[in-house]
GROMACS .gro file of C-alpha atoms in nm:
model
  299
    1MET     CA    1  -0.007  -2.489   1.480
    2SER     CA    2  -0.101  -2.223   1.224
    3GLY     CA    3  -0.207  -1.990   1.508
    4ASP     CA    4   0.139  -2.017   1.664
    5THR     CA    5   0.297  -1.946   1.326
    6ASN     CA    6   0.081  -1.638   1.273
    7ALA     CA    7   0.159  -1.507   1.622
    8HIS     CA    8   0.532  -1.554   1.563
    9ALA     CA    9   0.510  -1.374   1.226
   10GLU     CA   10   0.327  -1.078   1.383
   11ALA     CA   11   0.579  -1.057   1.668
   12ASN     CA   12   0.869  -1.067   1.423
   13GLU     CA   13   0.709  -0.797   1.208
   14LEU     CA   14   0.653  -0.581   1.516
   15GLY     CA   15   1.020  -0.613   1.609
   16GLU     CA   16   1.138  -0.528   1.258
   17PHE     CA   17   0.906  -0.228   1.247
   18LEU     CA   18   1.039  -0.097   1.580
   19LYS     CA   19   1.399  -0.142   1.464
   20ALA     CA   20   1.333   0.044   1.140
   21ARG     CA   21   1.160   0.332   1.315
   22ARG     CA   22   1.421   0.382   1.590
   23ALA     CA   23   1.691   0.377   1.321
   24GLY     CA   24   1.523   0.682   1.167
   25ILE     CA   25   1.526   0.895   1.486
   26THR     CA   26   1.842   1.079   1.589
   27ALA     CA   27   1.938   1.138   1.949
   28ALA     CA   28   1.894   1.512   1.900
   29GLU     CA   29   1.543   1.463   1.756
   30ALA     CA   30   1.456   1.251   2.061
   31GLY     CA   31   1.574   1.524   2.293
   32LEU     CA   32   1.877   1.335   2.424
   33PRO     CA   33   2.193   1.532   2.513
   34ASP     CA   34   2.493   1.521   2.283
   35THR     CA   35   2.775   1.353   2.478
   36GLY     CA   36   3.023   1.388   2.195
   37ALA     CA   37   3.082   1.014   2.187
   38ARG     CA   38   3.085   0.844   1.849
   39ARG     CA   39   2.765   0.647   1.787
   40ARG     CA   40   2.805   0.293   1.656
   41VAL     CA   41   2.443   0.253   1.546
   42LYS     CA   42   2.219   0.454   1.318
   43GLY     CA   43   1.943   0.625   1.510
   44LEU     CA   44   1.847   0.544   1.867
   45ARG     CA   45   1.988   0.254   2.067
   46ARG     CA   46   1.757   0.010   2.243
   47GLU     CA   47   1.848   0.143   2.584
   48GLU     CA   48   1.770   0.498   2.472
   49VAL     CA   49   1.425   0.401   2.349
   50ALA     CA   50   1.365   0.216   2.676
   51LEU     CA   51   1.474   0.522   2.875
   52LEU     CA   52   1.243   0.755   2.682
   53VAL     CA   53   0.949   0.515   2.713
   54SER     CA   54   1.019   0.459   3.085
   55ILE     CA   55   1.059   0.083   3.062
   56SER     CA   56   1.359  -0.141   3.123
   57THR     CA   57   1.604  -0.217   2.845
   58ASP     CA   58   1.532  -0.586   2.898
   59TYR     CA   59   1.158  -0.525   2.849
   60TYR     CA   60   1.217  -0.336   2.524
   61THR     CA   61   1.471  -0.592   2.398
   62ARG     CA   62   1.223  -0.873   2.455
   63LEU     CA   63   0.961  -0.668   2.274
   64GLU     CA   64   1.180  -0.632   1.965
   65GLN     CA   65   1.266  -1.000   1.979
   66GLY     CA   66   0.902  -1.104   1.991
   67ARG     CA   67   0.933  -1.251   2.342
   68ARG     CA   68   0.714  -0.997   2.522
   69GLN     CA   69   0.375  -0.839   2.455
   70ALA     CA   70   0.335  -0.465   2.493
   71SER     CA   71   0.051  -0.299   2.680
   72ALA     CA   72  -0.149  -0.016   2.525
   73PRO     CA   73   0.022   0.253   2.738
   74VAL     CA   74   0.365   0.127   2.629
   75LEU     CA   75   0.255   0.131   2.267
   76GLU     CA   76   0.132   0.489   2.307
   77ALA     CA   77   0.467   0.588   2.453
   78LEU     CA   78   0.655   0.412   2.175
   79ALA     CA   79   0.443   0.591   1.913
   80ARG     CA   80   0.530   0.923   2.075
   81VAL     CA   81   0.903   0.856   2.112
   82LEU     CA   82   0.939   0.715   1.761
   83ARG     CA   83   0.738   1.004   1.618
   84LEU     CA   84   0.487   0.781   1.445
   85GLY     CA   85   0.219   0.934   1.228
   86ALA     CA   86  -0.146   0.830   1.253
   87GLU     CA   87  -0.109   0.548   1.001
   88GLU     CA   88   0.211   0.418   1.160
   89ARG     CA   89   0.057   0.432   1.507
   90ALA     CA   90  -0.245   0.231   1.390
   91TYR     CA   91  -0.010  -0.017   1.224
   92LEU     CA   92   0.189  -0.052   1.548
   93PHE     CA   93  -0.125  -0.130   1.747
   94GLU     CA   94  -0.245  -0.381   1.488
   95LEU     CA   95   0.087  -0.563   1.492
   96ALA     CA   96   0.068  -0.580   1.870
   97GLY     CA   97  -0.279  -0.735   1.848
   98LYS     CA   98  -0.456  -0.446   2.018
   99GLU     CA   99  -0.715  -0.401   1.744
  100THR     CA  100  -1.033  -0.601   1.806
  101GLY     CA  101  -1.264  -0.774   1.566
  102ARG     CA  102  -0.999  -0.861   1.308
  103PRO     CA  103  -1.106  -1.164   1.102
  104ARG     CA  104  -0.870  -1.458   1.122
  105ARG     CA  105  -0.973  -1.622   0.794
  106GLN     CA  106  -0.992  -1.441   0.463
  107GLY     CA  107  -1.225  -1.577   0.198
  108ALA     CA  108  -1.229  -1.482  -0.169
  109GLN     CA  109  -1.341  -1.124  -0.223
  110ARG     CA  110  -1.615  -1.021  -0.460
  111PRO     CA  111  -1.694  -0.655  -0.536
  112LYS     CA  112  -1.989  -0.519  -0.341
  113PRO     CA  113  -2.302  -0.459  -0.554
  114GLN     CA  114  -2.325  -0.097  -0.438
  115LEU     CA  115  -1.971  -0.022  -0.551
  116ARG     CA  116  -2.027  -0.201  -0.881
  117ARG     CA  117  -2.338   0.008  -0.950
  118LEU     CA  118  -2.145   0.324  -0.875
  119LEU     CA  119  -1.861   0.203  -1.096
  120ALA     CA  120  -2.102   0.150  -1.387
  121GLU     CA  121  -2.228   0.509  -1.356
  122LEU     CA  122  -1.878   0.654  -1.400
  123THR     CA  123  -1.868   0.646  -1.780
  124HIS     CA  124  -1.633   0.944  -1.819
  125THR     CA  125  -1.411   0.881  -1.517
  126PRO     CA  126  -1.147   0.606  -1.483
  127ALA     CA  127  -1.236   0.399  -1.179
  128LEU     CA  128  -1.168   0.058  -1.031
  129ILE     CA  129  -1.245  -0.137  -0.715
  130LEU     CA  130  -0.948  -0.245  -0.505
  131GLY     CA  131  -0.968  -0.511  -0.238
  132ARG     CA  132  -0.731  -0.663   0.015
  133ARG     CA  133  -0.360  -0.643  -0.072
  134LEU     CA  134  -0.469  -0.399  -0.352
  135ASP     CA  135  -0.622  -0.675  -0.564
  136ILE     CA  136  -0.816  -0.537  -0.862
  137LEU     CA  137  -1.171  -0.666  -0.814
  138ASP     CA  138  -1.345  -0.473  -1.092
  139TRP     CA  139  -1.293  -0.179  -1.326
  140ASN     CA  140  -1.472   0.031  -1.585
  141PRO     CA  141  -1.372   0.075  -1.952
  142MET     CA  142  -1.210   0.411  -1.878
  143ALA     CA  143  -0.976   0.256  -1.619
  144ALA     CA  144  -0.879  -0.015  -1.868
  145ALA     CA  145  -0.813   0.250  -2.134
  146LEU     CA  146  -0.612   0.463  -1.893
  147LEU     CA  147  -0.402   0.189  -1.730
  148THR     CA  148  -0.407  -0.155  -1.893
  149ASP     CA  149  -0.633  -0.429  -2.025
  150PHE     CA  150  -0.717  -0.597  -1.695
  151SER     CA  151  -0.938  -0.854  -1.869
  152ALA     CA  152  -0.632  -0.993  -2.050
  153LEU     CA  153  -0.462  -1.073  -1.719
  154PRO     CA  154  -0.511  -1.397  -1.526
  155GLU     CA  155  -0.727  -1.324  -1.224
  156LYS     CA  156  -0.446  -1.409  -0.983
  157HIS     CA  157  -0.227  -1.143  -1.150
  158ARG     CA  158  -0.484  -0.863  -1.115
  159ASN     CA  159  -0.305  -0.687  -0.836
  160TYR     CA  160  -0.209  -0.320  -0.845
  161VAL     CA  161   0.124  -0.361  -0.665
  162ARG     CA  162   0.224  -0.650  -0.890
  163LEU     CA  163   0.147  -0.447  -1.202
  164ILE     CA  164   0.343  -0.144  -1.078
  165PHE     CA  165   0.658  -0.351  -1.024
  166LEU     CA  166   0.639  -0.625  -1.288
  167ASP     CA  167   0.461  -0.470  -1.587
  168PRO     CA  168   0.705  -0.264  -1.801
  169ALA     CA  169   0.416  -0.077  -1.964
  170MET     CA  170   0.292   0.041  -1.625
  171LYS     CA  171   0.641   0.157  -1.537
  172SER     CA  172   0.672   0.366  -1.854
  173LEU     CA  173   0.318   0.499  -1.807
  174HIS     CA  174   0.404   0.662  -1.473
  175ALA     CA  175   0.619   0.972  -1.516
  176GLU     CA  176   0.726   0.955  -1.151
  177TRP     CA  177   0.733   0.579  -1.119
  178GLU     CA  178   0.957   0.566  -0.811
  179ASN     CA  179   0.724   0.787  -0.607
  180THR     CA  180   0.425   0.580  -0.715
  181ALA     CA  181   0.603   0.253  -0.642
  182ARG     CA  182   0.721   0.364  -0.298
  183SER     CA  183   0.373   0.478  -0.194
  184THR     CA  184   0.224   0.155  -0.327
  185VAL     CA  185   0.465  -0.047  -0.114
  186ALA     CA  186   0.366   0.161   0.190
  187MET     CA  187  -0.002   0.091   0.120
  188LEU     CA  188   0.066  -0.281   0.089
  189ARG     CA  189   0.258  -0.270   0.417
  190ARG     CA  190  -0.051  -0.113   0.578
  191GLU     CA  191  -0.266  -0.393   0.435
  192ALA     CA  192  -0.024  -0.653   0.565
  193GLY     CA  193  -0.051  -0.504   0.912
  194ARG     CA  194  -0.430  -0.520   0.903
  195HIS     CA  195  -0.430  -0.882   0.786
  196PRO     CA  196  -0.099  -1.036   0.900
  197GLU     CA  197  -0.240  -1.388   0.873
  198ASP     CA  198  -0.329  -1.356   0.504
  199GLU     CA  199  -0.130  -1.616   0.308
  200ARG     CA  200  -0.185  -1.449  -0.029
  201THR     CA  201  -0.028  -1.129   0.100
  202ALA     CA  202   0.276  -1.327   0.214
  203GLN     CA  203   0.298  -1.496  -0.127
  204LEU     CA  204   0.274  -1.161  -0.306
  205VAL     CA  205   0.545  -1.006  -0.091
  206GLY     CA  206   0.765  -1.312  -0.143
  207GLU     CA  207   0.725  -1.306  -0.521
  208LEU     CA  208   0.791  -0.932  -0.551
  209SER     CA  209   1.090  -0.953  -0.317
  210LEU     CA  210   1.246  -1.218  -0.541
  211ARG     CA  211   1.169  -1.043  -0.869
  212SER     CA  212   1.227  -0.678  -0.781
  213ASP     CA  213   1.530  -0.536  -0.600
  214ALA     CA  214   1.346  -0.205  -0.559
  215PHE     CA  215   1.047  -0.369  -0.394
  216ARG     CA  216   1.270  -0.569  -0.158
  217ARG     CA  217   1.462  -0.255  -0.060
  218TRP     CA  218   1.153  -0.038  -0.003
  219TRP     CA  219   0.964  -0.313   0.177
  220ALA     CA  220   1.248  -0.322   0.429
  221ASP     CA  221   1.190   0.049   0.503
  222HIS     CA  222   0.867  -0.040   0.689
  223ARG     CA  223   0.689   0.274   0.570
  224VAL     CA  224   0.310   0.264   0.589
  225ALA     CA  225   0.036   0.465   0.418
  226SER     CA  226  -0.337   0.435   0.374
  227LEU     CA  227  -0.525   0.428   0.045
  228SER     CA  228  -0.684   0.774   0.051
  229ARG     CA  229  -0.589   1.032  -0.212
  230GLY     CA  230  -0.299   1.172  -0.408
  231SER     CA  231  -0.184   1.291  -0.749
  232LYS     CA  232   0.024   1.146  -1.028
  233THR     CA  233   0.140   1.222  -1.380
  234LEU     CA  234   0.082   0.965  -1.653
  235ARG     CA  235   0.232   0.959  -2.002
  236HIS     CA  236  -0.052   0.811  -2.202
  237PRO     CA  237   0.000   0.697  -2.564
  238LEU     CA  238  -0.333   0.844  -2.680
  239ALA     CA  239  -0.427   1.118  -2.433
  240GLY     CA  240  -0.077   1.259  -2.379
  241GLU     CA  241   0.062   1.371  -2.046
  242LEU     CA  242  -0.206   1.367  -1.778
  243GLU     CA  243  -0.172   1.529  -1.435
  244LEU     CA  244  -0.444   1.352  -1.241
  245ASP     CA  245  -0.581   1.350  -0.888
  246TRP     CA  246  -0.689   1.018  -0.746
  247SER     CA  247  -0.908   0.945  -0.447
  248ALA     CA  248  -1.041   0.633  -0.278
  249LEU     CA  249  -1.391   0.582  -0.143
  250THR     CA  250  -1.400   0.305   0.117
  251GLY     CA  251  -1.709   0.086   0.132
  252ALA     CA  252  -1.920   0.161   0.440
  253ASP     CA  253  -2.005  -0.206   0.497
  254ASP     CA  254  -1.666  -0.343   0.394
  255PRO     CA  255  -1.350  -0.146   0.484
  256ASP     CA  256  -1.147  -0.385   0.267
  257GLN     CA  257  -1.300  -0.254  -0.057
  258HIS     CA  258  -1.222   0.083  -0.213
  259LEU     CA  259  -1.355   0.262  -0.520
  260VAL     CA  260  -1.060   0.452  -0.670
  261THR     CA  261  -1.115   0.728  -0.927
  262TRP     CA  262  -0.885   0.947  -1.138
  263THR     CA  263  -1.000   1.301  -1.220
  264ALA     CA  264  -0.857   1.627  -1.354
  265GLU     CA  265  -0.933   1.993  -1.297
  266PRO     CA  266  -1.179   2.120  -1.566
  267GLY     CA  267  -1.012   2.333  -1.829
  268THR     CA  268  -0.672   2.166  -1.793
  269PRO     CA  269  -0.493   1.964  -2.063
  270ALA     CA  270  -0.542   1.655  -1.846
  271HIS     CA  271  -0.919   1.710  -1.838
  272ASP     CA  272  -0.918   1.742  -2.217
  273GLY     CA  273  -0.709   1.425  -2.237
  274LEU     CA  274  -0.962   1.230  -2.032
  275ARG     CA  275  -1.240   1.352  -2.263
  276ILE     CA  276  -1.041   1.223  -2.561
  277LEU     CA  277  -1.001   0.892  -2.384
  278ALA     CA  278  -1.375   0.881  -2.307
  279SER     CA  279  -1.459   0.945  -2.674
  280TRP     CA  280  -1.225   0.668  -2.784
  281THR     CA  281  -1.375   0.428  -2.528
  282ALA     CA  282  -1.730   0.512  -2.639
  283ALA     CA  283  -1.633   0.452  -3.003
  284GLU     CA  284  -1.487   0.114  -2.912
  285ASP     CA  285  -1.807   0.020  -2.730
  286ARG     CA  286  -2.019   0.118  -3.031
  287SER     CA  287  -1.802  -0.087  -3.264
  288GLY     CA  288  -1.857  -0.392  -3.048
  289THR     CA  289  -1.486  -0.467  -3.010
  290ASP     CA  290  -1.326  -0.568  -2.683
  291THR     CA  291  -1.006  -0.372  -2.730
  292ARG     CA  292  -0.898  -0.192  -2.416
  293THR     CA  293  -0.550  -0.066  -2.510
  294PRO     CA  294  -0.561   0.265  -2.703
  295PRO     CA  295  -0.372   0.290  -3.031
  296ALA     CA  296  -0.064   0.506  -3.061
  297PRO     CA  297  -0.128   0.865  -3.175
  298GLY     CA  298  -0.189   0.890  -3.549
  299HIS     CA  299  -0.323   0.532  -3.584
   0.00000   0.00000   0.00000
């Protein structure tokens, strides 16, 4: 019974994804002639997508409704017509069940020893290990000092997406919170596509949809992104404004675990700020205290 439920959920998600993507493509962008007639729908109509993909309208309609499976050539054509990027194309194929070797049951994750050893070596660089659905599996003192006291959170609440949307301190920390939040939603959407049967992902999405209007709205956009690299500006109470680059190293033996680091260009104010943060963290370690939240400037 659970297998049927999972298959229905994947088919429904595939249909919603296709609807969202065709709504974002204009007739002109698709190379269709302008007839001058007023369009009643945003983006491409079903019959237009079917025409461009060279399939029947009935076939495409059934595909969106979850009543028909798509072949790999049809998926390739859809990716081309809907102008999908590499991440979106991979997501499309995963939703259609064309990726092989995907585990059907997800056990509890534990950080890989190799990543933990590497994490321990990064004494001057904020770093943490993210798992499925962007769960926070482990972190170093610099990451706790930069972001939040992860040890004070219940284990089930140690999730990066959850913190971005539900923790007011994390919202004020990010100077461009909306950009960060949108990209985080896109990363979670990518995770959901890779593991559509994961119940904890569904629970997380359900909770955030109920508690955050912004999350619910951006989740409906069906944007996808991978956890790779980027930049962000943080307003830190001790280190000041930090313009940081972040990058993710994916475990070679476990693609569901990522070591994420935050760095700054040497000689910049952000680099100096991280050095201040490292000095504060080292002083805390020497004092034997377990405090992970830096004091306000002047304290």
